[in-house]
Coordinates of C-alpha atoms in Angstrom, one line a residue:
Chain A
X1 CA 14.8 7.4 -8.3
X2 CA 14.3 8.7 -11.8
X3 CA 10.7 9.1 -13.1
X4 CA 11.2 6.5 -15.9
X5 CA 12.6 3.9 -13.5
X6 CA 9.7 4.6 -11.1
X7 CA 7.3 4.2 -14.0
X8 CA 8.5 0.8 -15.0
X9 CA 8.6 -0.5 -11.5
X10 CA 5.1 0.8 -10.8
X11 CA 3.6 -0.2 -14.2
X12 CA 2.3 -3.7 -13.3
X13 CA 0.5 -2.7 -10.1
X14 CA -0.6 0.6 -11.6
X15 CA -2.0 -1.1 -14.7
X16 CA -3.8 -3.7 -12.5
X17 CA -5.4 -1.0 -10.4
X18 CA -6.3 1.2 -13.3
X19 CA -7.9 -1.6 -15.3
X20 CA -9.7 -3.4 -12.6
X21 CA -10.4 -0.7 -10.0
X22 CA -10.4 2.8 -11.7
X23 CA -12.1 1.8 -15.0
X24 CA -14.8 -0.3 -13.3
X25 CA -15.4 2.6 -11.0
X26 CA -16.0 4.9 -14.0
X27 CA -18.2 2.3 -15.6
X28 CA -20.2 1.9 -12.3
X29 CA -20.8 5.7 -12.3
X30 CA -21.9 5.7 -16.0
X31 CA -24.2 2.7 -15.5
X32 CA -25.9 4.5 -12.6
X33 CA -26.9 7.4 -14.8
X34 CA -27.9 5.4 -17.8
X35 CA -30.8 3.0 -17.8
X36 CA -31.0 0.1 -20.3
X37 CA -33.0 0.8 -23.4
X38 CA -36.5 -0.5 -23.3
X39 CA -37.5 -2.6 -26.3
X40 CA -38.9 -0.6 -29.2
X41 CA -42.5 -1.4 -29.7
X42 CA -44.4 -1.0 -33.0
X43 CA -48.0 -1.3 -33.7
X44 CA -48.8 -3.6 -36.6
X45 CA -52.2 -3.5 -38.2
X46 CA -53.4 -6.8 -39.3
X47 CA -56.2 -6.7 -41.8
X48 CA -57.9 -9.9 -42.8
X49 CA -60.8 -9.7 -45.2
X50 CA -63.6 -11.3 -43.0
X51 CA -62.5 -10.4 -39.4
X52 CA -61.6 -6.8 -40.1
X53 CA -58.5 -5.0 -38.8
X54 CA -56.8 -5.5 -35.5
X55 CA -53.8 -3.7 -34.1
X56 CA -51.1 -5.7 -32.4
X57 CA -48.1 -4.4 -30.4
X58 CA -44.9 -6.3 -31.0
X59 CA -41.2 -5.7 -30.3
X60 CA -39.4 -4.3 -33.2
X61 CA -36.2 -6.4 -33.0
X62 CA -34.3 -4.5 -35.7
X63 CA -35.0 -1.1 -34.3
X64 CA -34.2 -2.3 -30.7
X65 CA -30.9 -3.7 -31.8
X66 CA -30.1 -0.6 -33.8
X67 CA -31.0 1.7 -30.9
X68 CA -28.8 -0.4 -28.5
X69 CA -25.9 -0.2 -31.0
X70 CA -26.3 3.5 -31.5
X71 CA -26.3 4.2 -27.8
X72 CA -24.5 1.3 -26.1
X73 CA -24.6 3.0 -22.7
X74 CA -28.3 3.1 -22.7
X75 CA -30.8 5.8 -22.1
X76 CA -29.5 8.8 -20.2
X77 CA -31.6 9.2 -17.1
X78 CA -29.4 11.5 -14.9
X79 CA -30.1 11.0 -11.3
X80 CA -33.4 9.3 -11.8
X81 CA -32.2 5.9 -10.6
X82 CA -30.7 7.5 -7.5
X83 CA -34.0 9.1 -6.6
X84 CA -36.3 6.2 -7.3
X85 CA -38.1 4.1 -4.7
X86 CA -35.3 1.5 -4.5
X87 CA -32.7 4.0 -3.6
X88 CA -33.0 7.5 -2.1
X89 CA -36.8 7.5 -2.7
X90 CA -37.0 11.3 -2.7
X91 CA -40.8 11.4 -3.3
X92 CA -41.5 8.8 -0.6
X93 CA -39.2 10.5 1.9
X94 CA -40.7 13.9 1.3
X95 CA -44.2 12.4 1.7
X96 CA -43.2 10.7 4.9
X97 CA -41.7 14.0 6.1
X98 CA -44.9 16.0 5.5
X99 CA -47.2 13.3 6.9
X100 CA -45.2 12.6 10.1
X101 CA -46.0 14.2 13.4
X102 CA -42.7 13.3 15.1
X103 CA -39.1 12.3 14.3
X104 CA -39.9 8.8 15.5
X105 CA -42.7 8.4 13.0
X106 CA -40.6 9.9 10.2
X107 CA -37.7 7.4 10.8
X108 CA -40.2 4.6 11.1
X109 CA -41.5 5.4 7.6
X110 CA -38.0 5.8 6.2
X111 CA -37.2 2.4 7.7
X112 CA -39.8 0.9 5.4
X113 CA -37.9 2.0 2.3
X114 CA -35.4 -0.7 1.3
X115 CA -32.3 1.5 0.9
X116 CA -32.8 3.4 4.1
X117 CA -33.3 0.1 5.9
X118 CA -30.0 -1.3 4.6
X119 CA -28.3 2.0 5.5
X120 CA -29.7 2.0 9.0
X121 CA -28.4 -1.4 9.8
X122 CA -25.0 -0.8 8.1
X123 CA -24.5 2.4 10.2
X124 CA -25.7 0.7 13.4
X125 CA -23.4 -2.2 12.8
X126 CA -20.4 0.1 12.0
X127 CA -20.8 2.4 15.0
X128 CA -21.7 -0.3 17.5
X129 CA -19.1 -2.9 16.5
X130 CA -16.1 -0.6 16.0
X131 CA -16.0 0.9 19.6
X132 CA -16.8 -2.5 21.1
X133 CA -14.0 -4.1 19.1
X134 CA -11.5 -1.5 20.4
X135 CA -12.7 -1.9 24.0
X136 CA -12.7 -5.7 24.0
X137 CA -9.4 -5.8 22.1
X138 CA -7.9 -3.5 24.7
X139 CA -9.2 -5.6 27.6
X140 CA -7.9 -8.8 26.0
X141 CA -4.5 -7.2 25.3
X142 CA -4.2 -6.1 29.0
X143 CA -5.3 -9.5 30.2
X144 CA -2.9 -11.5 28.0
X145 CA -0.1 -9.1 28.8
X146 CA -0.6 -10.1 32.5
X147 CA -0.4 -13.8 31.8
X148 CA 2.7 -15.9 32.0
X149 CA 4.8 -16.5 28.9
X150 CA 3.6 -20.0 28.2
X151 CA -0.1 -19.2 28.3
X152 CA 0.4 -16.1 26.1
X153 CA 1.3 -18.2 23.0
X154 CA -1.7 -20.4 23.5
X155 CA -4.1 -17.5 23.9
X156 CA -2.7 -15.7 20.9
X157 CA -3.0 -18.8 18.7
X158 CA -6.7 -19.4 19.5
X159 CA -7.4 -15.7 19.4
X160 CA -6.3 -15.5 15.8
X161 CA -8.8 -18.1 14.7
X162 CA -12.0 -16.0 14.6
X163 CA -10.1 -13.2 12.8
X164 CA -8.4 -15.4 10.2
X165 CA -11.4 -17.6 9.5
X166 CA -13.5 -16.8 6.4
X167 CA -16.3 -14.4 7.4
X168 CA -18.9 -16.6 5.8
X169 CA -17.6 -19.7 7.6
X170 CA -17.3 -17.8 10.9
X171 CA -20.8 -16.6 10.7
X172 CA -22.2 -20.0 9.7
X173 CA -20.4 -21.6 12.7
X174 CA -22.0 -19.1 15.0
X175 CA -25.3 -19.3 13.3
X176 CA -25.5 -23.1 13.7
X177 CA -24.8 -22.7 17.4
X178 CA -27.5 -20.1 17.9
X179 CA -30.0 -22.1 15.9
X180 CA -33.0 -22.9 18.2
X181 CA -31.8 -26.5 18.1
X182 CA -28.1 -25.6 18.4
X183 CA -26.2 -25.5 21.7
X184 CA -26.3 -21.8 22.3
X185 CA -29.9 -21.5 21.1
X186 CA -31.0 -24.2 23.5
X187 CA -29.0 -22.5 26.3
X188 CA -30.6 -19.1 25.6
X189 CA -34.1 -20.8 25.6
X190 CA -33.2 -22.3 29.0
X191 CA -32.1 -19.0 30.4
X192 CA -35.2 -17.2 29.1
X193 CA -37.4 -20.1 30.2
X194 CA -39.1 -19.9 26.8
X195 CA -38.7 -23.1 24.7
X196 CA -40.2 -21.4 21.7
X197 CA -37.7 -18.6 21.6
X198 CA -35.9 -18.4 18.3
X199 CA -33.2 -15.8 17.4
X200 CA -34.1 -16.2 13.8
X201 CA -37.7 -15.0 14.3
X202 CA -36.9 -11.7 16.0
X203 CA -35.4 -8.6 14.3
X204 CA -33.9 -7.2 17.5
X205 CA -32.2 -10.5 18.4
X206 CA -31.0 -11.0 14.9
X207 CA -29.3 -7.6 15.0
X208 CA -27.7 -8.4 18.3
X209 CA -26.4 -11.8 17.0
X210 CA -24.9 -10.2 13.9
X211 CA -23.2 -7.5 16.1
X212 CA -21.9 -10.2 18.4
X213 CA -20.5 -12.0 15.4
X214 CA -18.9 -8.7 14.2
X215 CA -17.2 -8.1 17.6
X216 CA -16.1 -11.8 17.9
X217 CA -14.6 -11.6 14.4
X218 CA -12.7 -8.4 14.7
X219 CA -11.7 -8.2 18.4
X220 CA -8.6 -10.4 17.8
X221 CA -7.3 -7.9 15.3
X222 CA -7.5 -5.0 17.8
X223 CA -6.1 -7.3 20.4
X224 CA -3.0 -8.2 18.4
X225 CA -2.3 -4.5 17.5
X226 CA -2.7 -3.3 21.1
X227 CA -0.7 -6.2 22.5
X228 CA 2.2 -5.3 20.2
X229 CA 1.8 -1.7 21.4
X230 CA 2.0 -2.9 25.1
X231 CA 5.4 -4.5 24.4
X232 CA 6.8 -1.1 23.6
X233 CA 5.3 0.6 26.7
X234 CA 8.1 2.5 28.4
X235 CA 8.5 0.8 31.8
X236 CA 9.9 3.9 33.5
X237 CA 6.6 5.8 32.9
X238 CA 4.6 3.0 34.5
X239 CA 7.0 3.0 37.5
X240 CA 6.8 6.7 37.8
X241 CA 3.1 6.5 37.9
X242 CA 3.3 3.7 40.6
X243 CA 5.6 5.8 42.7
X244 CA 3.2 8.7 42.4
X245 CA 0.6 6.3 43.9
X246 CA -1.6 5.7 40.8
X247 CA -3.9 2.8 41.1
X248 CA -3.9 0.1 38.4
X249 CA -7.0 1.7 36.8
X250 CA -5.3 5.1 36.8
X251 CA -2.2 3.6 35.3
X252 CA -4.3 2.2 32.5
X253 CA -6.2 5.5 32.1
X254 CA -3.3 7.9 32.2
X255 CA -0.3 6.0 31.0
X256 CA -1.3 2.9 28.9
X257 CA -4.2 4.3 26.9
X258 CA -2.3 7.5 25.9
X259 CA 0.6 5.4 24.8
X260 CA -1.7 3.3 22.7
X261 CA -3.7 6.2 21.2
X262 CA -2.1 6.2 17.7
X263 CA -2.9 2.5 17.5
X264 CA -6.5 3.1 18.6
X265 CA -6.8 5.6 15.7
X266 CA -5.4 3.0 13.3
X267 CA -7.7 0.3 14.5
X268 CA -10.7 2.6 14.4
X269 CA -9.8 3.5 10.8
X270 CA -9.6 -0.1 9.6
X271 CA -12.7 -1.1 11.6
X272 CA -14.8 1.7 10.1
X273 CA -13.7 0.6 6.6
X274 CA -14.3 -3.1 7.2
X275 CA -17.5 -2.8 9.2
X276 CA -19.1 -0.5 6.6
X277 CA -18.7 -3.3 4.0
X278 CA -20.2 -6.0 6.3
X279 CA -21.9 -8.5 4.0
X280 CA -21.1 -12.2 4.7
X281 CA -23.0 -12.4 8.1
X282 CA -26.2 -11.5 6.4
X283 CA -25.8 -14.5 4.0
X284 CA -24.5 -16.7 6.7
X285 CA -27.2 -15.8 9.3
X286 CA -29.8 -15.9 6.5
X287 CA -30.9 -12.6 8.0
X288 CA -32.1 -10.6 5.0
X289 CA -35.6 -10.5 6.3
X290 CA -34.4 -8.7 9.5
X291 CA -31.2 -7.0 8.6
X292 CA -29.8 -5.9 5.3
X293 CA -26.5 -4.1 4.6
X294 CA -25.5 -1.9 1.7
X295 CA -23.2 -4.6 0.4
X296 CA -25.9 -7.2 0.6
X297 CA -28.3 -4.8 -1.1
X298 CA -25.9 -4.5 -4.1
X299 CA -25.2 -8.2 -4.1
X300 CA -28.9 -8.9 -4.2
X301 CA -29.4 -6.7 -7.2
X302 CA -26.6 -8.4 -9.0
X303 CA -27.5 -11.9 -8.3
X304 CA -30.2 -14.0 -9.8
X305 CA -31.5 -14.2 -13.4
X306 CA -32.3 -10.5 -13.7
X307 CA -29.1 -8.7 -13.1
X308 CA -30.2 -5.2 -12.3
X309 CA -26.9 -3.5 -13.1
X310 CA -28.2 0.1 -13.1
X311 CA -29.8 -0.3 -9.7
X312 CA -26.7 -2.1 -8.3
X313 CA -24.5 0.6 -9.8
X314 CA -26.5 3.4 -8.2
X315 CA -26.3 1.6 -4.8
X316 CA -22.6 1.2 -5.3
X317 CA -22.1 4.8 -6.0
X318 CA -24.1 5.7 -2.9
X319 CA -22.0 3.2 -0.8
X320 CA -18.8 4.7 -2.1
X321 CA -20.0 8.2 -1.2
X322 CA -20.8 6.8 2.3
X323 CA -17.2 5.4 2.6
X324 CA -15.8 8.8 1.5
X325 CA -17.8 10.7 4.1
X326 CA -16.8 8.2 6.7
X327 CA -13.1 8.5 5.8
X328 CA -13.0 12.2 5.1
X329 CA -11.7 13.2 8.6
X330 CA -8.8 10.8 8.2
X331 CA -8.0 11.9 4.6
X332 CA -8.1 15.6 5.6
X333 CA -5.7 14.9 8.5
X334 CA -3.3 13.0 6.3
X335 CA -3.4 15.7 3.7
X336 CA -2.6 18.3 6.4
X337 CA 0.3 16.2 7.8
X338 CA 1.6 15.9 4.3
X339 CA 1.4 19.6 3.6
X340 CA 3.1 20.3 6.9
X341 CA 6.0 18.0 5.9
X342 CA 6.6 19.5 2.5
Chain B
X1 CA 11.2 -10.1 38.2
X2 CA 8.1 -8.6 39.6
X3 CA 8.8 -5.9 42.1
X4 CA 6.6 -5.7 45.2
X5 CA 4.6 -2.9 43.6
X6 CA 3.9 -4.9 40.5
X7 CA 2.8 -8.1 42.3
X8 CA -0.9 -8.5 41.7
X9 CA -3.4 -9.0 44.4
X10 CA -5.3 -12.3 44.4
X11 CA -8.6 -10.8 43.3
X12 CA -7.0 -9.2 40.2
X13 CA -5.2 -12.4 39.3
X14 CA -8.5 -14.4 39.5
X15 CA -10.1 -11.7 37.3
X16 CA -7.3 -11.9 34.8
X17 CA -7.3 -15.7 34.5
X18 CA -11.0 -15.8 34.5
X19 CA -11.3 -13.4 31.7
X20 CA -8.5 -15.1 29.7
X21 CA -10.4 -18.4 30.0
X22 CA -13.7 -16.9 29.0
X23 CA -12.1 -15.3 25.9
X24 CA -10.2 -18.5 25.1
X25 CA -13.5 -20.4 25.1
X26 CA -15.3 -17.7 23.1
X27 CA -12.6 -17.8 20.4
X28 CA -12.0 -21.6 20.2
X29 CA -15.2 -23.3 21.3
X30 CA -17.3 -22.6 18.2
X31 CA -14.7 -24.3 16.0
X32 CA -14.2 -27.3 18.3
X33 CA -17.9 -27.7 18.6
X34 CA -18.6 -27.6 14.9
X35 CA -15.7 -29.9 14.1
X36 CA -17.0 -32.4 16.7
X37 CA -20.5 -32.0 15.5
X38 CA -19.6 -32.6 11.8
X39 CA -19.1 -36.3 12.6
X40 CA -22.6 -36.6 13.9
X41 CA -26.0 -36.9 12.1
X42 CA -28.2 -33.8 11.8
X43 CA -30.5 -34.9 14.6
X44 CA -27.6 -34.9 17.0
X45 CA -25.9 -31.7 15.9
X46 CA -29.2 -29.9 15.8
X47 CA -30.8 -31.7 18.6
X48 CA -34.4 -30.9 19.5
X49 CA -34.7 -33.6 22.2
X50 CA -31.6 -33.1 24.3
X51 CA -28.5 -31.0 23.7
X52 CA -26.3 -33.7 25.2
X53 CA -27.0 -35.8 22.1
X54 CA -24.5 -33.6 20.3
X55 CA -21.9 -34.8 22.7
X56 CA -22.8 -38.5 23.0
X57 CA -24.2 -39.0 19.5
X58 CA -27.3 -41.0 20.4
X59 CA -28.9 -40.8 17.0
X60 CA -25.6 -41.3 15.2
X61 CA -25.2 -44.5 17.2
X62 CA -28.7 -45.6 16.3
X63 CA -28.1 -44.9 12.7
X64 CA -24.5 -46.0 12.1
X65 CA -23.7 -48.1 15.1
X66 CA -20.9 -45.8 16.3
X67 CA -20.8 -42.3 17.9
X68 CA -19.0 -40.9 14.9
X69 CA -19.8 -41.0 11.2
X70 CA -18.1 -39.6 8.2
X71 CA -21.4 -39.5 6.3
X72 CA -21.3 -35.7 6.1
X73 CA -17.8 -35.6 4.6
X74 CA -18.6 -38.4 2.2
X75 CA -21.7 -36.5 1.1
X76 CA -19.9 -33.3 0.6
X77 CA -16.7 -34.5 -0.9
X78 CA -17.9 -37.4 -3.1
X79 CA -21.6 -36.8 -3.7
X80 CA -21.4 -33.1 -4.1
X81 CA -17.9 -33.2 -5.5
X82 CA -16.5 -30.6 -3.1
X83 CA -13.0 -31.6 -4.1
X84 CA -13.5 -29.7 -7.4
X85 CA -14.1 -26.5 -5.4
X86 CA -11.1 -27.2 -3.2
X87 CA -8.8 -27.6 -6.3
X88 CA -10.3 -24.3 -7.8
X89 CA -9.6 -22.5 -4.5
X90 CA -6.0 -23.6 -4.4
X91 CA -5.5 -22.7 -8.1
X92 CA -7.0 -19.2 -7.4
X93 CA -5.0 -18.7 -4.2
X94 CA -1.7 -19.8 -5.7
X95 CA -1.9 -17.5 -8.7
X96 CA -3.3 -14.6 -6.7
X97 CA -0.4 -14.8 -4.2
X98 CA 2.3 -15.1 -6.8
X99 CA 1.0 -12.3 -9.0
X100 CA 0.2 -10.0 -6.1
X101 CA 3.6 -10.4 -4.7
X102 CA 5.4 -9.8 -8.0
X103 CA 3.4 -6.7 -8.7
X104 CA 3.4 -5.5 -5.1
X105 CA 7.1 -5.9 -4.4
X106 CA 8.0 -3.9 -7.6
X107 CA 5.4 -1.2 -6.9
X108 CA 6.0 -1.1 -3.1
X109 CA 9.8 -0.8 -3.7
X110 CA 9.4 2.0 -6.2
X111 CA 7.1 3.9 -3.8
X112 CA 9.5 3.6 -0.9
X113 CA 12.5 4.7 -2.9
X114 CA 11.1 7.5 -4.9
X115 CA 11.0 10.9 -3.0
X116 CA 8.7 12.5 -5.6
X117 CA 5.4 14.0 -4.5
X118 CA 3.3 11.7 -6.6
X119 CA 4.2 8.8 -4.4
X120 CA 2.1 10.3 -1.7
X121 CA -0.9 10.7 -4.0
X122 CA -0.5 7.1 -5.3
X123 CA -0.5 5.9 -1.7
X124 CA -3.6 7.9 -0.8
X125 CA -5.4 6.6 -4.0
X126 CA -4.5 3.1 -2.9
X127 CA -5.9 3.8 0.6
X128 CA -9.2 5.0 -1.0
X129 CA -9.3 1.9 -3.2
X130 CA -8.7 -0.2 -0.1
X131 CA -11.6 1.5 1.6
X132 CA -14.1 0.7 -1.2
X133 CA -16.1 -2.4 -0.6
X134 CA -15.1 -4.8 -3.5
X135 CA -18.8 -5.6 -4.2
X136 CA -19.3 -2.0 -5.4
X137 CA -16.9 -2.7 -8.3
X138 CA -18.6 -5.9 -9.4
X139 CA -21.4 -4.2 -11.4
X140 CA -18.6 -2.5 -13.4
X141 CA -17.1 -5.9 -14.3
X142 CA -20.1 -7.8 -15.4
X143 CA -20.9 -6.1 -18.7
X144 CA -17.4 -6.1 -20.2
X145 CA -16.8 -9.6 -19.0
X146 CA -20.0 -10.9 -20.6
X147 CA -19.3 -9.0 -23.7
X148 CA -15.8 -10.4 -24.2
X149 CA -16.7 -13.9 -22.9
X150 CA -14.4 -13.6 -19.9
X151 CA -17.1 -14.2 -17.3
X152 CA -17.1 -17.3 -15.2
X153 CA -13.5 -18.5 -15.7
X154 CA -10.7 -18.7 -13.2
X155 CA -8.1 -16.4 -14.8
X156 CA -10.5 -13.5 -14.8
X157 CA -11.3 -13.9 -11.1
X158 CA -7.6 -14.3 -10.4
X159 CA -6.6 -11.0 -12.0
X160 CA -9.6 -9.2 -10.4
X161 CA -8.6 -10.5 -7.0
X162 CA -5.0 -9.5 -7.6
X163 CA -6.1 -5.9 -8.5
X164 CA -8.4 -5.7 -5.5
X165 CA -5.5 -6.9 -3.2
X166 CA -3.0 -4.5 -4.7
X167 CA -3.8 -1.5 -2.5
X168 CA -3.3 -3.5 0.6
X169 CA -0.2 -5.3 -0.7
X170 CA 1.3 -2.0 -1.7
X171 CA 0.8 -0.4 1.7
X172 CA 2.2 -3.4 3.5
X173 CA 5.3 -3.9 1.4
X174 CA 5.9 -0.2 1.3
X175 CA 6.1 -0.1 5.0
X176 CA 8.5 -3.2 5.0
X177 CA 10.7 -1.6 2.4
X178 CA 10.9 1.7 4.4
X179 CA 12.5 -0.3 7.2
X180 CA 15.4 -1.4 4.9
X181 CA 18.1 1.3 4.8
X182 CA 18.3 3.1 1.5
X183 CA 22.1 3.0 1.8
X184 CA 21.9 -0.7 0.9
X185 CA 20.7 -0.3 -2.6
X186 CA 22.5 3.0 -3.1
X187 CA 25.8 1.4 -2.5
X188 CA 24.9 -1.3 -4.9
X189 CA 24.2 1.4 -7.5
X190 CA 27.5 3.0 -6.8
X191 CA 29.1 -0.4 -7.6
X192 CA 27.5 -0.2 -11.0
X193 CA 24.1 -2.0 -10.5
X194 CA 21.1 -0.7 -12.3
X195 CA 18.1 0.0 -10.1
X196 CA 16.5 -3.3 -11.0
X197 CA 19.7 -5.2 -10.3
X198 CA 20.0 -3.5 -7.0
X199 CA 16.4 -4.5 -6.3
X200 CA 16.9 -8.1 -7.5
X201 CA 20.2 -8.9 -5.9
X202 CA 20.4 -6.7 -2.8
X203 CA 16.9 -5.9 -1.6
X204 CA 14.9 -9.1 -2.4
X205 CA 17.3 -11.4 -0.4
X206 CA 16.8 -9.3 2.8
X207 CA 13.0 -8.9 2.0
X208 CA 11.9 -12.5 2.4
X209 CA 10.2 -12.1 5.9
X210 CA 8.2 -9.2 4.6
X211 CA 7.3 -10.9 1.4
X212 CA 6.2 -14.1 3.2
X213 CA 4.0 -12.1 5.6
X214 CA 2.4 -10.1 2.8
X215 CA 1.9 -13.3 0.8
X216 CA 0.0 -14.8 3.8
X217 CA -2.4 -11.9 3.8
X218 CA -2.8 -12.1 0.0
X219 CA -3.6 -15.7 0.5
X220 CA -6.2 -15.0 3.2
X221 CA -7.8 -12.2 1.1
X222 CA -8.2 -14.6 -1.9
X223 CA -9.2 -17.6 0.2
X224 CA -11.8 -15.7 2.3
X225 CA -13.3 -13.7 -0.6
X226 CA -17.0 -14.3 -1.1
X227 CA -18.5 -11.3 -2.8
X228 CA -16.2 -11.3 -5.9
X229 CA -15.9 -15.1 -6.4
X230 CA -19.6 -15.6 -6.0
X231 CA -20.4 -13.0 -8.7
X232 CA -17.6 -13.8 -11.2
X233 CA -17.4 -17.6 -11.3
X234 CA -19.7 -19.9 -13.2
X235 CA -21.1 -22.9 -11.3
X236 CA -18.5 -25.4 -12.5
X237 CA -15.6 -23.1 -11.6
X238 CA -16.8 -22.1 -8.1
X239 CA -14.3 -22.0 -5.3
X240 CA -15.1 -23.3 -1.8
X241 CA -16.7 -20.3 -0.2
X242 CA -19.4 -19.5 -2.9
X243 CA -20.0 -23.3 -3.1
X244 CA -20.7 -23.4 0.6
X245 CA -23.1 -20.5 0.2
X246 CA -24.8 -22.3 -2.6
X247 CA -25.2 -25.4 -0.4
X248 CA -27.1 -23.3 2.1
X249 CA -29.9 -22.8 -0.3
X250 CA -30.2 -26.5 -1.4
X251 CA -29.2 -28.4 1.8
X252 CA -31.7 -26.8 4.1
X253 CA -34.5 -27.9 1.8
X254 CA -33.1 -31.4 1.1
X255 CA -32.1 -32.1 4.7
X256 CA -28.4 -32.3 3.9
X257 CA -27.2 -29.7 6.4
X258 CA -24.5 -32.0 7.5
X259 CA -22.9 -31.7 4.0
X260 CA -22.6 -28.0 4.6
X261 CA -21.2 -28.5 8.1
X262 CA -18.6 -31.0 6.8
X263 CA -17.7 -28.6 4.0
X264 CA -17.3 -25.7 6.4
X265 CA -15.0 -27.8 8.7
X266 CA -13.0 -28.9 5.6
X267 CA -12.5 -25.3 4.6
X268 CA -11.4 -24.2 8.1
X269 CA -8.6 -26.9 8.2
X270 CA -6.2 -25.0 5.9
X271 CA -6.7 -21.8 7.9
X272 CA -6.0 -23.7 11.1
X273 CA -2.8 -25.1 9.7
X274 CA -1.9 -21.7 8.5
X275 CA -2.3 -20.1 11.9
X276 CA -0.4 -22.9 13.5
X277 CA 2.7 -22.5 11.3
X278 CA 2.7 -18.8 10.6
X279 CA 1.3 -17.3 13.8
X280 CA 4.4 -15.1 14.2
X281 CA 4.2 -13.8 10.7
X282 CA 0.5 -13.0 11.0
X283 CA 1.1 -11.1 14.2
X284 CA 4.1 -9.2 12.7
X285 CA 2.1 -8.4 9.6
X286 CA -0.8 -7.0 11.5
X287 CA 1.5 -4.8 13.5
X288 CA 3.7 -3.7 10.6
X289 CA 0.9 -1.6 9.2
X290 CA 0.0 -0.2 12.6
X291 CA 3.4 0.9 13.8
X292 CA 3.8 2.9 10.6
X293 CA 0.4 4.3 11.0

């Protein structure tokens, strides 16, 4: 294909991505290093004959407007926003480091800083949910593969529901069930023998519920992928393993899992990306008092009357750096493969 | 044709069927329960007295004389005018799917047919864009959209959703196009077609399964989006999902939780129908990306 032909074919999608992904990205970075101008204040001295002179501080509207027009980006502050208390909190983190006796105490203190708290939950969620999804997806795939044909279709149909459903709706449906007056909530109270037990009141239980939601939502995805992989499993290998006397568990361990390994990598990659952006369950579970994620943190800054764009941008940049670190092994590998091919 | 070696012992069969049933319940029960409960009053669905009320509808009977009531739906659809949000959602989804597919098929086709090195970098860039949480871009949209008076209206949201969906659409269609032999369009070109004519008359007709599958996923991405629509749409233009989120704030205080439950069930119905009719395409779409790696 000639370069010019390629260009015209690629133009619409390229332009859309350039205008609405690449440019906003630049703008986010710029906003994170510029703070909005404060209003220009002037002191006016009012002298009245009898009272005497008083000085009054007012906003100089003209000067403020002029300043904003002269430097529309705002005041350059460098990395100040990144280091302030709402984000990396360098000062507070250093203080916590010098005043802490142990690692535990240090992490406790970091956990009180909003950004680190959001980061802690996001990372916990990502690294607990992703392996569980792969494991559960594999078990469901093996199970469904052993069912008879007619049942398979039914199980696949219902399995797709938690995955396809809107995350906010899915989390609300679960949240209403685990409400202390909902069916699961009542059941858990009955199991624990504690009628006042409420998942909403406990940070630990809230974390567990959100993680359960995450696994419930994503397991069908892993299941479908692995199930498709099982259909291409070479039967002669399984038979050879059987002839060699491998037990069922050994067949899974030494024949099936290695066959599915490329798919496991794929699912892990997608899961890391998707779980790192977890956001809707926090809204659906009304969990912000107990668990916050980076996406929720940005959303919270953006919402409401005071849209704190600079703060949200700084969090966005930090989140993107986090995604980049998370994905770097994959990107490096892809690049090596590519270099190997050329 | 199970050979003797493959026949499963009874214990294993019980485990398999037991687990399948447990998973089936875990996947389906929450939806069935919520759909059932949406026809009850709040004191039945969230029953303090006795959980069986949610099944029998004691309070609903006391209040409306029958075990089922459509009060929640009436409240959501008529009183809160949920139908407006439903219409908005379908406008957004329709245009997002059409535009995404048009842009995506052109781009994906070009990527799959050009052997130049930059295609690799474009695909990697798309992968990185796909990995970024959409909410991180929103703070970049707000200022220009406010400045140019584009904020709050449906077309802006549609084009933003199209752009956010492009990386995914490109990857998916690219992998579908790779499965179509290059000889097909090359022979068309030998017969005197331009590249675009070859694409239009030779490739598109055999591409429909891939296009439909990709369209389904574009639809899901647009339908399920919360972060972008919640931030970019004004109150009167809201789609279903941000509207439901907005209910949460007001209904808990006003005691209208059943409105939200009814709205949630209403918003699940199209997805249910989608899975019912397009199960095969969804499965093949999920695996198409995976097999290619």
